[in-house]
Coordinates of C-alpha atoms and ligand atoms in Angstrom, one line a residue:
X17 CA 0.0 0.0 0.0
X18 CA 1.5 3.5 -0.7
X19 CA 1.9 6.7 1.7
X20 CA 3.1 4.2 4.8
X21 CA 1.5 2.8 7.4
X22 CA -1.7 1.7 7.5
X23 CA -4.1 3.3 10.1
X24 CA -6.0 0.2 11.6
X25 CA -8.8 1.2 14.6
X26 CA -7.7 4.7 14.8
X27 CA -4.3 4.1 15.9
X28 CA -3.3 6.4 13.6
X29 CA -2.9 10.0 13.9
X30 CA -2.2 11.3 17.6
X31 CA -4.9 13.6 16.5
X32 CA -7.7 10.8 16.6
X33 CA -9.7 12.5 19.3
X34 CA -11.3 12.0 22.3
X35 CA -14.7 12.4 23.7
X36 CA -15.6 16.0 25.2
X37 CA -18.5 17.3 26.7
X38 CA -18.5 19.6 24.1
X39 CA -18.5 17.1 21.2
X40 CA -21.6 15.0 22.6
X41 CA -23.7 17.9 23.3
X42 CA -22.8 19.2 19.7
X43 CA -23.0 15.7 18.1
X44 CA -27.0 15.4 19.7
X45 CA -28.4 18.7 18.8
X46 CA -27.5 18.0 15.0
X47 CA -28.4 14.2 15.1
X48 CA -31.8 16.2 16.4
X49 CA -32.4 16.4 12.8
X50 CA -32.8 12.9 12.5
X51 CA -36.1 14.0 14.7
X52 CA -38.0 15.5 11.4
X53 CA -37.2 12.6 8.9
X54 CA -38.7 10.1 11.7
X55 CA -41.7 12.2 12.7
X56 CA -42.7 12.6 9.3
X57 CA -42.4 8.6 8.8
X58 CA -44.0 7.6 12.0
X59 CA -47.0 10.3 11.1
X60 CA -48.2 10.3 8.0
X61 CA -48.7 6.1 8.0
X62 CA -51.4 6.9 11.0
X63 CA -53.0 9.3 9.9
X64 CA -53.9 7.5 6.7
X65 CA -56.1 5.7 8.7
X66 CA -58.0 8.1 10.1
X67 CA -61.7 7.8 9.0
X68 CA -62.1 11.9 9.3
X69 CA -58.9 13.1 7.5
X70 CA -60.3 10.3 4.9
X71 CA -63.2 11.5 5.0
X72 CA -62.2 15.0 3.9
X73 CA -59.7 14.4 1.4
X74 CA -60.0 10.9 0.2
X75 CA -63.8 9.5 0.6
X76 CA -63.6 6.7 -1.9
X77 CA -61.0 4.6 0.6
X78 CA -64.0 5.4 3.0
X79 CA -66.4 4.2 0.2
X80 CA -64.3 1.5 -0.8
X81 CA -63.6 0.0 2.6
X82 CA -66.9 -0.1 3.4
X83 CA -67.6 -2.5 0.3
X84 CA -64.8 -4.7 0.4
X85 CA -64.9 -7.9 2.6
X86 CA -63.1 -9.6 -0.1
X87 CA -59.9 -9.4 0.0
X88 CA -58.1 -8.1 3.3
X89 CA -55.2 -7.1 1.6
X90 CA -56.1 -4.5 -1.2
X91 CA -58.6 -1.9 1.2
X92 CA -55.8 0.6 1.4
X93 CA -54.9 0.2 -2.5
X94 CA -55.2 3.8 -3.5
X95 CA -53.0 5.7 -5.7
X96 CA -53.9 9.0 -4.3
X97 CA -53.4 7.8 -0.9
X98 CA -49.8 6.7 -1.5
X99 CA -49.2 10.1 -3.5
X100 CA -49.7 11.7 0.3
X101 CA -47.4 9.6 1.5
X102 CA -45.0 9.4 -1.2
X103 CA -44.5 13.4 -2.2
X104 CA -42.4 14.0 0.3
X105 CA -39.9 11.5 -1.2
X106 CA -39.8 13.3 -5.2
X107 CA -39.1 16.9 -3.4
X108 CA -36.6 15.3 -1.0
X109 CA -35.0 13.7 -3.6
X110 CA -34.9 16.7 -5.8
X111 CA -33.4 19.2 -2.6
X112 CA -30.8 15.8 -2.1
X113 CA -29.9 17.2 -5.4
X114 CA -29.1 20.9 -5.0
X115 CA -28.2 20.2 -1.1
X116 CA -24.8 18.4 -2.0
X117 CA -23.5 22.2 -3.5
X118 CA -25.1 24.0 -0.6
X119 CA -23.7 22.0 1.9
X120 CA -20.5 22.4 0.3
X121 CA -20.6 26.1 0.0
X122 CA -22.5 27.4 2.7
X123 CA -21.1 24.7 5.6
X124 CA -23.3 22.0 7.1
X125 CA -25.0 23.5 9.9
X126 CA -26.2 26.5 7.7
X127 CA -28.5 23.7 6.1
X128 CA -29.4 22.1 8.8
X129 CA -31.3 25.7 9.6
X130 CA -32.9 25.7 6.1
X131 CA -33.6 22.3 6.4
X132 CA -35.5 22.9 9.2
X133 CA -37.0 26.0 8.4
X134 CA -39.0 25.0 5.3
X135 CA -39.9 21.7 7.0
X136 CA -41.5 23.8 9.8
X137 CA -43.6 26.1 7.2
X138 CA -44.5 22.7 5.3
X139 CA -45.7 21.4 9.2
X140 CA -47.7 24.7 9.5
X141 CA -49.7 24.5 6.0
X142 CA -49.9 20.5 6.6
X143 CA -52.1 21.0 9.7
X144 CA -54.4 23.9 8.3
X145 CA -54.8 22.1 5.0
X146 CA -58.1 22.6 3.4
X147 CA -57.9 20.6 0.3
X148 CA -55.6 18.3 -1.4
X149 CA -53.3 21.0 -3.2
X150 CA -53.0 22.5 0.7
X151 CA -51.8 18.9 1.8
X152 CA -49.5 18.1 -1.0
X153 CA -47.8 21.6 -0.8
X154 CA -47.1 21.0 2.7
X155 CA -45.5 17.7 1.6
X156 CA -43.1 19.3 -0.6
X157 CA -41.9 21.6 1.8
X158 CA -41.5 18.9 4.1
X159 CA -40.0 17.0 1.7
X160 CA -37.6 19.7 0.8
X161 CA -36.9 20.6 4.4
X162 CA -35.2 16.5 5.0
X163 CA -33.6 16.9 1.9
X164 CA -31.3 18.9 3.6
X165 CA -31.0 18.0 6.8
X166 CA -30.6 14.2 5.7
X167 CA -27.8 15.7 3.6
X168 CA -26.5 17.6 6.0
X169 CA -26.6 16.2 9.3
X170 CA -24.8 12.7 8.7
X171 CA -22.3 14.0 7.4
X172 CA -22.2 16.8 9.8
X173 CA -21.5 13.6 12.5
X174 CA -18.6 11.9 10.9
X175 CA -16.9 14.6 10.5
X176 CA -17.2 16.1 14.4
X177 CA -16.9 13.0 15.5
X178 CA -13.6 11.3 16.6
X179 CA -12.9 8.6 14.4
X180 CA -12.5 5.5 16.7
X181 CA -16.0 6.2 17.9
X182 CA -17.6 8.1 14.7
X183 CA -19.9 4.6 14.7
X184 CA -21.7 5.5 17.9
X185 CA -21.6 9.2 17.0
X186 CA -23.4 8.8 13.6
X187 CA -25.9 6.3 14.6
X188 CA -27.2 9.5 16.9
X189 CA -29.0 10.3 13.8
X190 CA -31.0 6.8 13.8
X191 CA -31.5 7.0 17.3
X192 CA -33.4 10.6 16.7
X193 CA -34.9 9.3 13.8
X194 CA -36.4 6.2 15.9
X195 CA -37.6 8.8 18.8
X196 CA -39.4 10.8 15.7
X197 CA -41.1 8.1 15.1
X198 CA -42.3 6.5 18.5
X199 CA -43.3 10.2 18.8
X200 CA -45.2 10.3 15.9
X201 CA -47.2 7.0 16.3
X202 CA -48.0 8.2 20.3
X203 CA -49.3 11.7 19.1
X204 CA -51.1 9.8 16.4
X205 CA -52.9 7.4 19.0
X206 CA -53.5 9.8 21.6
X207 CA -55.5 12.5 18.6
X208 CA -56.6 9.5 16.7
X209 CA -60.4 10.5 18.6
X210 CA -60.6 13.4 18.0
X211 CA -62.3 15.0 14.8
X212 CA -59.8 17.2 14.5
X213 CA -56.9 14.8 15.3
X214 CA -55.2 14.6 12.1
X215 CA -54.4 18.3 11.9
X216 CA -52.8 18.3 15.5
X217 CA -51.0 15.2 14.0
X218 CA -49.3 16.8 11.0
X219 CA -49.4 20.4 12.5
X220 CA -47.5 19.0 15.9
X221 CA -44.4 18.7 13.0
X222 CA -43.1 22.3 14.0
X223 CA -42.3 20.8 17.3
X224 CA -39.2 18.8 16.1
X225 CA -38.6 21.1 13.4
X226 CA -38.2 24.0 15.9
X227 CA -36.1 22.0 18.2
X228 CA -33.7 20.7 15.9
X229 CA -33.2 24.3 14.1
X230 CA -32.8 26.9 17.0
X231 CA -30.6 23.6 18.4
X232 CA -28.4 23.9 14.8
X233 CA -28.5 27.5 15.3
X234 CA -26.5 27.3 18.7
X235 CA -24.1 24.8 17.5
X236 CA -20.5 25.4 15.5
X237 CA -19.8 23.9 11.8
X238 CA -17.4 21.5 11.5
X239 CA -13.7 21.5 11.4
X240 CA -13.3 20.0 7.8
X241 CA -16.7 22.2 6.5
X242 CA -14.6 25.7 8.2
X243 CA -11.7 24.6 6.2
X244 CA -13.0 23.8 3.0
X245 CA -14.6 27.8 3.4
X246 CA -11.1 29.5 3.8
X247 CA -12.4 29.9 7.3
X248 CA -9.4 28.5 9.3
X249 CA -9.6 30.7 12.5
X250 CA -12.8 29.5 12.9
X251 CA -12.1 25.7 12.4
X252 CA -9.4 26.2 15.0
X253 CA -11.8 27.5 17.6
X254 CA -14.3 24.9 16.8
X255 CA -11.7 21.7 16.7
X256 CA -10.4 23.7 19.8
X257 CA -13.9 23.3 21.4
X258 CA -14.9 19.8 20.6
X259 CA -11.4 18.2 21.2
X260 CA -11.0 20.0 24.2
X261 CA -9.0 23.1 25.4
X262 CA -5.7 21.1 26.4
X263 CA -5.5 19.5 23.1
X264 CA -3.0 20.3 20.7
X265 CA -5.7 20.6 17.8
X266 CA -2.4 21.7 15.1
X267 CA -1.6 18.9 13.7
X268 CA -5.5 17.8 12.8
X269 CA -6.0 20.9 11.1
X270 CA -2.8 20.9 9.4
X271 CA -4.3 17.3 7.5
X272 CA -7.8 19.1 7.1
X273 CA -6.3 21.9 5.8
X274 CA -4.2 19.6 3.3
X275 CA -6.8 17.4 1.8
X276 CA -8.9 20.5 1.2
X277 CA -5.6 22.1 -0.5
X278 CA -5.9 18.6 -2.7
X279 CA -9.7 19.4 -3.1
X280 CA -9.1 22.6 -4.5
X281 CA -6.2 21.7 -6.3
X282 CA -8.1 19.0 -8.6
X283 CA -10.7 22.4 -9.0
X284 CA -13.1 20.0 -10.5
X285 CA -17.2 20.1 -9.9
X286 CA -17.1 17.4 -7.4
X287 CA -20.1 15.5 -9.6
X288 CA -18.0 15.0 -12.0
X289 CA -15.4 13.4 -10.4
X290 CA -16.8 11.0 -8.4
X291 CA -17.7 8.9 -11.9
X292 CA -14.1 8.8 -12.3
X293 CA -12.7 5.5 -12.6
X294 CA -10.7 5.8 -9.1
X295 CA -14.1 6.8 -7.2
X296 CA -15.8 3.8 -8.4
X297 CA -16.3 1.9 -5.0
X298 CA -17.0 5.3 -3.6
X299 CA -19.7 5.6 -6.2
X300 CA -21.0 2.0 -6.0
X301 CA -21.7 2.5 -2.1
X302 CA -23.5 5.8 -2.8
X303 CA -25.8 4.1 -4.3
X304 CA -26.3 0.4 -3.2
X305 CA -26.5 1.0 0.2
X306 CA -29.4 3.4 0.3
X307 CA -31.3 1.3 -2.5
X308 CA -30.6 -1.7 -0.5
X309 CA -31.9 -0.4 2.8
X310 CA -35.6 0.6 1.2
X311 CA -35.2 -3.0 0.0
X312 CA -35.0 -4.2 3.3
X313 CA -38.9 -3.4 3.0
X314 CA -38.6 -1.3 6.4
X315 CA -40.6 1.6 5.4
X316 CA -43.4 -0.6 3.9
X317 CA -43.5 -1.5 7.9
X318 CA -42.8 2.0 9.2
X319 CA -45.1 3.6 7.0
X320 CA -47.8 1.1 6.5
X321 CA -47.7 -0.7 9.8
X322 CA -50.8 0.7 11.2
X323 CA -52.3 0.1 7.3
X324 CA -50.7 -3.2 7.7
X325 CA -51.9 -4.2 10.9
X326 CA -55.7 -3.7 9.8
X327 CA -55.1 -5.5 6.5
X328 CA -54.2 -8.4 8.2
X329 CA -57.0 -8.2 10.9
X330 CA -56.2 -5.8 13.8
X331 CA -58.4 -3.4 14.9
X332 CA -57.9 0.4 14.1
X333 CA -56.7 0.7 17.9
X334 CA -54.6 -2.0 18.4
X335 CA -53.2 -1.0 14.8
X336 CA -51.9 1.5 16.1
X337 CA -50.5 0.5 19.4
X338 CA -48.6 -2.3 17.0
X339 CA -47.1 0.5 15.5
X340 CA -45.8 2.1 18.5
X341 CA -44.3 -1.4 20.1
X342 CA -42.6 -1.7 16.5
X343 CA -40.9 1.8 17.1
X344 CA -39.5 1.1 20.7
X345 CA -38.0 -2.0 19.6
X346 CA -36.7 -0.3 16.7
X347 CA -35.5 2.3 18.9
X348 CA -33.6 -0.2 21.4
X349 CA -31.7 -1.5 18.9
X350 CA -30.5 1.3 17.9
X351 CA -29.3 1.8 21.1
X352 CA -27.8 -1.8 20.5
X353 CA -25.7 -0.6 17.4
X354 CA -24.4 2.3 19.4
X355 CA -22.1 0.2 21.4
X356 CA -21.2 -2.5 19.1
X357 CA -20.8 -0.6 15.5
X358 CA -17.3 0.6 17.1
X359 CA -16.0 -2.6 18.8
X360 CA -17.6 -5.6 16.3
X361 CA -17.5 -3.5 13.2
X362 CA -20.1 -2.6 10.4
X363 CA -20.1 -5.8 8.6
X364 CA -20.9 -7.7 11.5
X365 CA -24.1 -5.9 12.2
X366 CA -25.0 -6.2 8.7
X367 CA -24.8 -9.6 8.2
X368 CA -26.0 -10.6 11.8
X369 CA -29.1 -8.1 11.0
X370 CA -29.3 -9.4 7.6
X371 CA -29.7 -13.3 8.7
X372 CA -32.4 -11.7 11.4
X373 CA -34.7 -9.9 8.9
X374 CA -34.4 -12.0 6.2
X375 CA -35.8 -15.2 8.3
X376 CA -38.6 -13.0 9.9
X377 CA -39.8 -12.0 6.3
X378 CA -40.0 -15.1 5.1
X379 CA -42.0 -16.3 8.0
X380 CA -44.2 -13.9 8.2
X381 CA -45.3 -14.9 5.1
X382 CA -45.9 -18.6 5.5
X383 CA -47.8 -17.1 9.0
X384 CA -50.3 -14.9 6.6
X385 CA -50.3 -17.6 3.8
X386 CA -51.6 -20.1 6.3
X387 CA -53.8 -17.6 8.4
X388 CA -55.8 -15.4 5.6
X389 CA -55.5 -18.1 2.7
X390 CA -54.2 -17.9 -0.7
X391 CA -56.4 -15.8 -1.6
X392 CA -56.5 -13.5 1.5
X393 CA -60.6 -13.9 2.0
X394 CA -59.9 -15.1 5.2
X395 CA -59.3 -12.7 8.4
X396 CA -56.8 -14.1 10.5
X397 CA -57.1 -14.7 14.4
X398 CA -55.6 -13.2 17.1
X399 CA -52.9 -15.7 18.1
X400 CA -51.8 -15.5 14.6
X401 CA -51.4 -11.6 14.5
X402 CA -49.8 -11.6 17.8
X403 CA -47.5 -14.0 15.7
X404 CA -46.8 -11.4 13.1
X405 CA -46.5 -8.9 15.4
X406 CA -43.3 -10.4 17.0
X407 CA -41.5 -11.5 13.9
X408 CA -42.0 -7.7 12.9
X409 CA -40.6 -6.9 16.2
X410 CA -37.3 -9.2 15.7
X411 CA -36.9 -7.8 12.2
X412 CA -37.6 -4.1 13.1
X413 CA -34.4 -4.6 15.8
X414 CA -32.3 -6.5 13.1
X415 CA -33.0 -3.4 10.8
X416 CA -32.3 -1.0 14.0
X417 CA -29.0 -2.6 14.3
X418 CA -27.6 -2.8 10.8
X419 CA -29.2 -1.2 7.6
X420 CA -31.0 1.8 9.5
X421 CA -28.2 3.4 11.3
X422 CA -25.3 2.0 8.7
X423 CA -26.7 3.3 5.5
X424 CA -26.3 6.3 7.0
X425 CA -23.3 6.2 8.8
X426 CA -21.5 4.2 5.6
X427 CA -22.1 7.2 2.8
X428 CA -21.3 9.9 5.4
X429 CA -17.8 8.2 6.2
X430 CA -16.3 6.8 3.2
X431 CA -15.5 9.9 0.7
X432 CA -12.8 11.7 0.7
X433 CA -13.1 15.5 1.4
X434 CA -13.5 16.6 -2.5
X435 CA -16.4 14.1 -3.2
X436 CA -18.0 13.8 -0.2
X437 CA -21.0 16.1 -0.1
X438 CA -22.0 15.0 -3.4
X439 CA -21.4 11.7 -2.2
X440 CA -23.9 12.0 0.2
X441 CA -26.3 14.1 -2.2
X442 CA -26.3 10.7 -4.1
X443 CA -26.8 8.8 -1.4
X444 CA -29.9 11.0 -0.2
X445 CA -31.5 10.9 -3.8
X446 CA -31.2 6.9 -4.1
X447 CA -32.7 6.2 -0.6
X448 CA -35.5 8.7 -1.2
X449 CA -35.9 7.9 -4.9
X450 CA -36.3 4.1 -4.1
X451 CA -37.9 4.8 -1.0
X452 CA -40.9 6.6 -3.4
X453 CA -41.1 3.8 -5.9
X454 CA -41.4 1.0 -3.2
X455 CA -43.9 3.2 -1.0
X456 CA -45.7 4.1 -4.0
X457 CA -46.1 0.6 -5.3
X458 CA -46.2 -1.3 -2.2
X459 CA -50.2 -1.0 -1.5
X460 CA -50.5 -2.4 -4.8
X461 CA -48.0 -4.9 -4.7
X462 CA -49.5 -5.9 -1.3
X463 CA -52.9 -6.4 -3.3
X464 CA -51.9 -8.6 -5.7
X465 CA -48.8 -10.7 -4.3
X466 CA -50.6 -11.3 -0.9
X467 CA -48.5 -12.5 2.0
X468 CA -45.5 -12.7 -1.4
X469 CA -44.7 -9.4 -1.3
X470 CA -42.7 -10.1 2.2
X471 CA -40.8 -12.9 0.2
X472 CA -40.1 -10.5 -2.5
X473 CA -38.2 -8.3 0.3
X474 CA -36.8 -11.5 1.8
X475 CA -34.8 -12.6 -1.4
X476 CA -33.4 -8.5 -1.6
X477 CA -32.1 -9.3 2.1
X478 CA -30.3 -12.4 0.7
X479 CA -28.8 -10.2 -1.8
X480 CA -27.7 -7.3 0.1
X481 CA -26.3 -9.8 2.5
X482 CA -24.2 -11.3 -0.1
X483 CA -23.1 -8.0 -1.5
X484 CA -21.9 -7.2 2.6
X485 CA -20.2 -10.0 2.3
X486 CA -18.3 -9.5 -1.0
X487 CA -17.6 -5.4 -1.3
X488 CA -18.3 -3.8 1.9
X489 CA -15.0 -3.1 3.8
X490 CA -14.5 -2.7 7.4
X491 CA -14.3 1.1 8.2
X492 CA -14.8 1.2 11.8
X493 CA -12.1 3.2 13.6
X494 CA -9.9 4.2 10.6
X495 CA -9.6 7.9 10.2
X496 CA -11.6 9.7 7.4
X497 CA -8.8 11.5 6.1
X498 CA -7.0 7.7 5.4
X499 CA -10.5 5.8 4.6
X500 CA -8.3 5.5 1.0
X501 CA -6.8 2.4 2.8
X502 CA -9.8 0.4 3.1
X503 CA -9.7 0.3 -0.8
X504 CA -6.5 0.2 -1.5
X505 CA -6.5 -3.2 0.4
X506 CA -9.4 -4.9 -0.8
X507 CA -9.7 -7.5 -3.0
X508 CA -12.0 -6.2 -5.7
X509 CA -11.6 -2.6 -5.1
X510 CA -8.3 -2.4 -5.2
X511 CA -7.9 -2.3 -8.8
X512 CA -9.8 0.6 -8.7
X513 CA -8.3 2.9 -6.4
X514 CA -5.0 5.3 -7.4
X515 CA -2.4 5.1 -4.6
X516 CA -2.5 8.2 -2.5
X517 CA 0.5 10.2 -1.7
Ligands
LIG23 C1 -34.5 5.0 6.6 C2 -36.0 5.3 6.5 C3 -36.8 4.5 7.5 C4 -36.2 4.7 8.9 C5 -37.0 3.8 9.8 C6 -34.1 5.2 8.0 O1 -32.8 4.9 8.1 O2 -33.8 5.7 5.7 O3 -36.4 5.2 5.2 O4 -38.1 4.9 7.4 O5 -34.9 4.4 8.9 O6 -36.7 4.0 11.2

């Protein structure tokens, strides 16, 4: 390997970092804006179900449900429905797009505020919507406002974060995304009575959206962000502040301030070169690992779980509560990857979470294939939807310990400085892109494939597994500034990567 040794579990570079006060109280306010992202999942899935927010803007489901005792699984199989749910995901995808540049030139915590702004004017027009157009424009600004912080705040982590426990730090962002949700599905059962409910539902959004931008407002930008801005006082007083005042913070900003010299040097739009040939594992992982995590089928449980729940025979109450003991074990595990993501390693968690999901989808479905029938006519008994329930609960902790927090924590750690905000502006656009194709389709698919379309997610698992297993390195506790190593030594990569000085 070229430019010497090889940093292995950050002991390289004196300058790896310790934890602070400072640092963790920085790192949670901007993983804070995990809170938006997971509100808007946990909400919007609930209030779907709610007979007066149908009533108002989408009577035929009303209609419709009324009429069908056919088939259990095609109720909820509404285009217009999952346009609600779903047009968050185009305008996220398009901010992912222009966010990558911002990010870049106006540092990451600047974003984080717009971010949160326009997600707190889309929460205010959500929950005094008075017809469709009213609803769907609050969805694009919502939409928009997570494009950015989803850019933003990840990357925001790694980089503030010192290295040898930059695992833990990042999955802060899960974690908050996890308490949005369990948030969301509790605000959703507790107004689910009222007329009226929906609106404090989606309106209750500006809650998390204020918090998380006054919060970004108080905090510093990071080190390497300061430094790629010519602002190198300033990234001294911030490194000073998160490493501590009795660390020597030189020599760290003497390597930031290098690979930013190397940035500018190559004076190249940053889209245009990660497709070159030496970026191609960078690029690959930009893109496979958010399109795998959707394919995990996660968000046809986050999303549709209370939806689910009634397909397959709960009722609208205990729907709900189903959705809310999903979320805490989601959350728990996320606690879970927190202290193992920086001892065992990513690939561990991915293929130990991999193994877990992929036998709870495939049994869920020979549960529902036995309980509602082949062709789904039957309603299925209570002992078997308790059954469901807990396989849901075992796979919502497998994904809480691998794909959730890792597909974010992966993206946000792997570029080098000059790719890495479009790196992640990728990475945002796949996993909202894919995440609006599967949401969109899924009612449908559930329709017609029955109790299949959890096999259909099962055989992805098996493939991402085997993808782990192949061309994911190990990158826990090596330095971001050297992550060029992890290529450089692998066995397919390598032949991709340039040797770095
Ligand atoms: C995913 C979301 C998902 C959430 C569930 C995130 O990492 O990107 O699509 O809804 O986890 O907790």
């Amino acid at each position: 390997m070229a430019g010497g040794g090889i940093p292995v579990d950050g002991q390289v570079n004196a300058f790896s970092g310790r934890i602070t006060a400072s640092v963790v109280i920085t790192c949670i306010v901007a993983a804070s804006g995990g809170l938006l992202f997971g509100y808007d999942i946990g909400i919007s899935g609930g209030v779907t179900t709610m007979a007066p927010f149908l009533q108002k803007f989408f009577p035929s489901i009303l209609r419709k449900a009324a009429r069908a005792k056919t088939n259990v699984y095609c109720v909820y199989d509404s285009q217009t429905l999952t346009s609600f749910t779903s047009s968050l995901y185009i305008a996220g995808l398009a901010a992912s797009i222009v966010a990558g540049r911002l990010t870049a030139a106006l540092g990451r915590r600047n974003i984080m505020v717009l971010g949160g702004s326009i997600f707190f004017a889309g929460a205010a027009i959500n929950g005094g919507a008075e017809n469709v157009a009213m609803l769907i424009l609050g969805r694009i600004l919502l939409g928009l406002g997570v494009g950015f912080t989803n850019q933003a705040t990840p990357v925001y982590l790694s980089e503030m974060a010192p290295p040898k426990w930059r695992g833990a730090f990042s999955t802060g962002f899960q974690f908050f995304i996890g308490i949005g949700v369990v948030t969301a599905n509790c605000v959703n059962y507790g107004t689910s009575r009222l007329s009226w409910g929906w609106r404090l539902s989606l309106g209750l959004a500006i809650v998390p959206a204020a918090i998380m931008t006054l919060g970004a407002l108080s905090i510093t930008d990071t080190p390497s962000s300061l430094v790629e801005r010519g602002k190198l006082s300033l990234a001294k007083k911030s490194l000073t502040k998160v490493r501590g005042i009795d660390t020597d913070v030189e020599p760290e900003l003497a390597d930031l301030v290098k690979s930013s010299e190397i940035a500018k040097a190559i004076n190249k739009e940053a889209f245009v070169t990660i497709f070159e040939r030496q970026y191609r594992p960078h690029l690959v992982m930009s893109i496979a690992i958010p399109f795998f995590q959707q394919l995990t089928g996660i968000n046809i449980i986050a999303f549709y779980a209370p939806v689910l729940f009634q397909s397959v025979g709960f009722g609208s109450d205990s729907a709900l509560i189903a959705a809310i003991i999903l979320g805490v074990v989601n959350l728990g595990s996320i606690v879970v990857s927190t202290f193992v993501v920086d001892r065992y390693g990513r690939r561990f968690l991915f293929i130990e979470g991999g193994a877990q999901m992929f036998i709870c989808q495939v049994a869920v479905a020979c549960v529902l294939a036995a309980a509602t029938g082949t062709s789904g006519t039957k309603h299925i008994s209570k002992g078997d939807a308790a059954v469901v329930l807990t396989l849901m609960c075992i796979y919502a902790a497998g994904f809480g310990w691998s794909w959730g927090p890792l597909s974010w924590l992966i993206p946000s750690e792997i570029f080098p400085m000059k790719i890495r905000t479009a790196g992640q502006s990728i990475s945002v656009a796949v996993n909202f892109g894919t995440t609006f194709v599967l949401s969109q389709t899924f009612l449908t698919m559930l329709c017609h494939f029955k109790y299949g379309a959890f096999l259909f997610y099962a055989a992805w698992i098996a493939a991402m597994t085997v993808f782990v297993v192949l061309f994911v390195p190990e990158t826990k506790g090596i330095p971001m500034n050297s992550m060029y190593v992890v290529w450089e030594e692998h066995w397919f990569w390598r032949r991709y990567v340039k040797p770095q000085p």
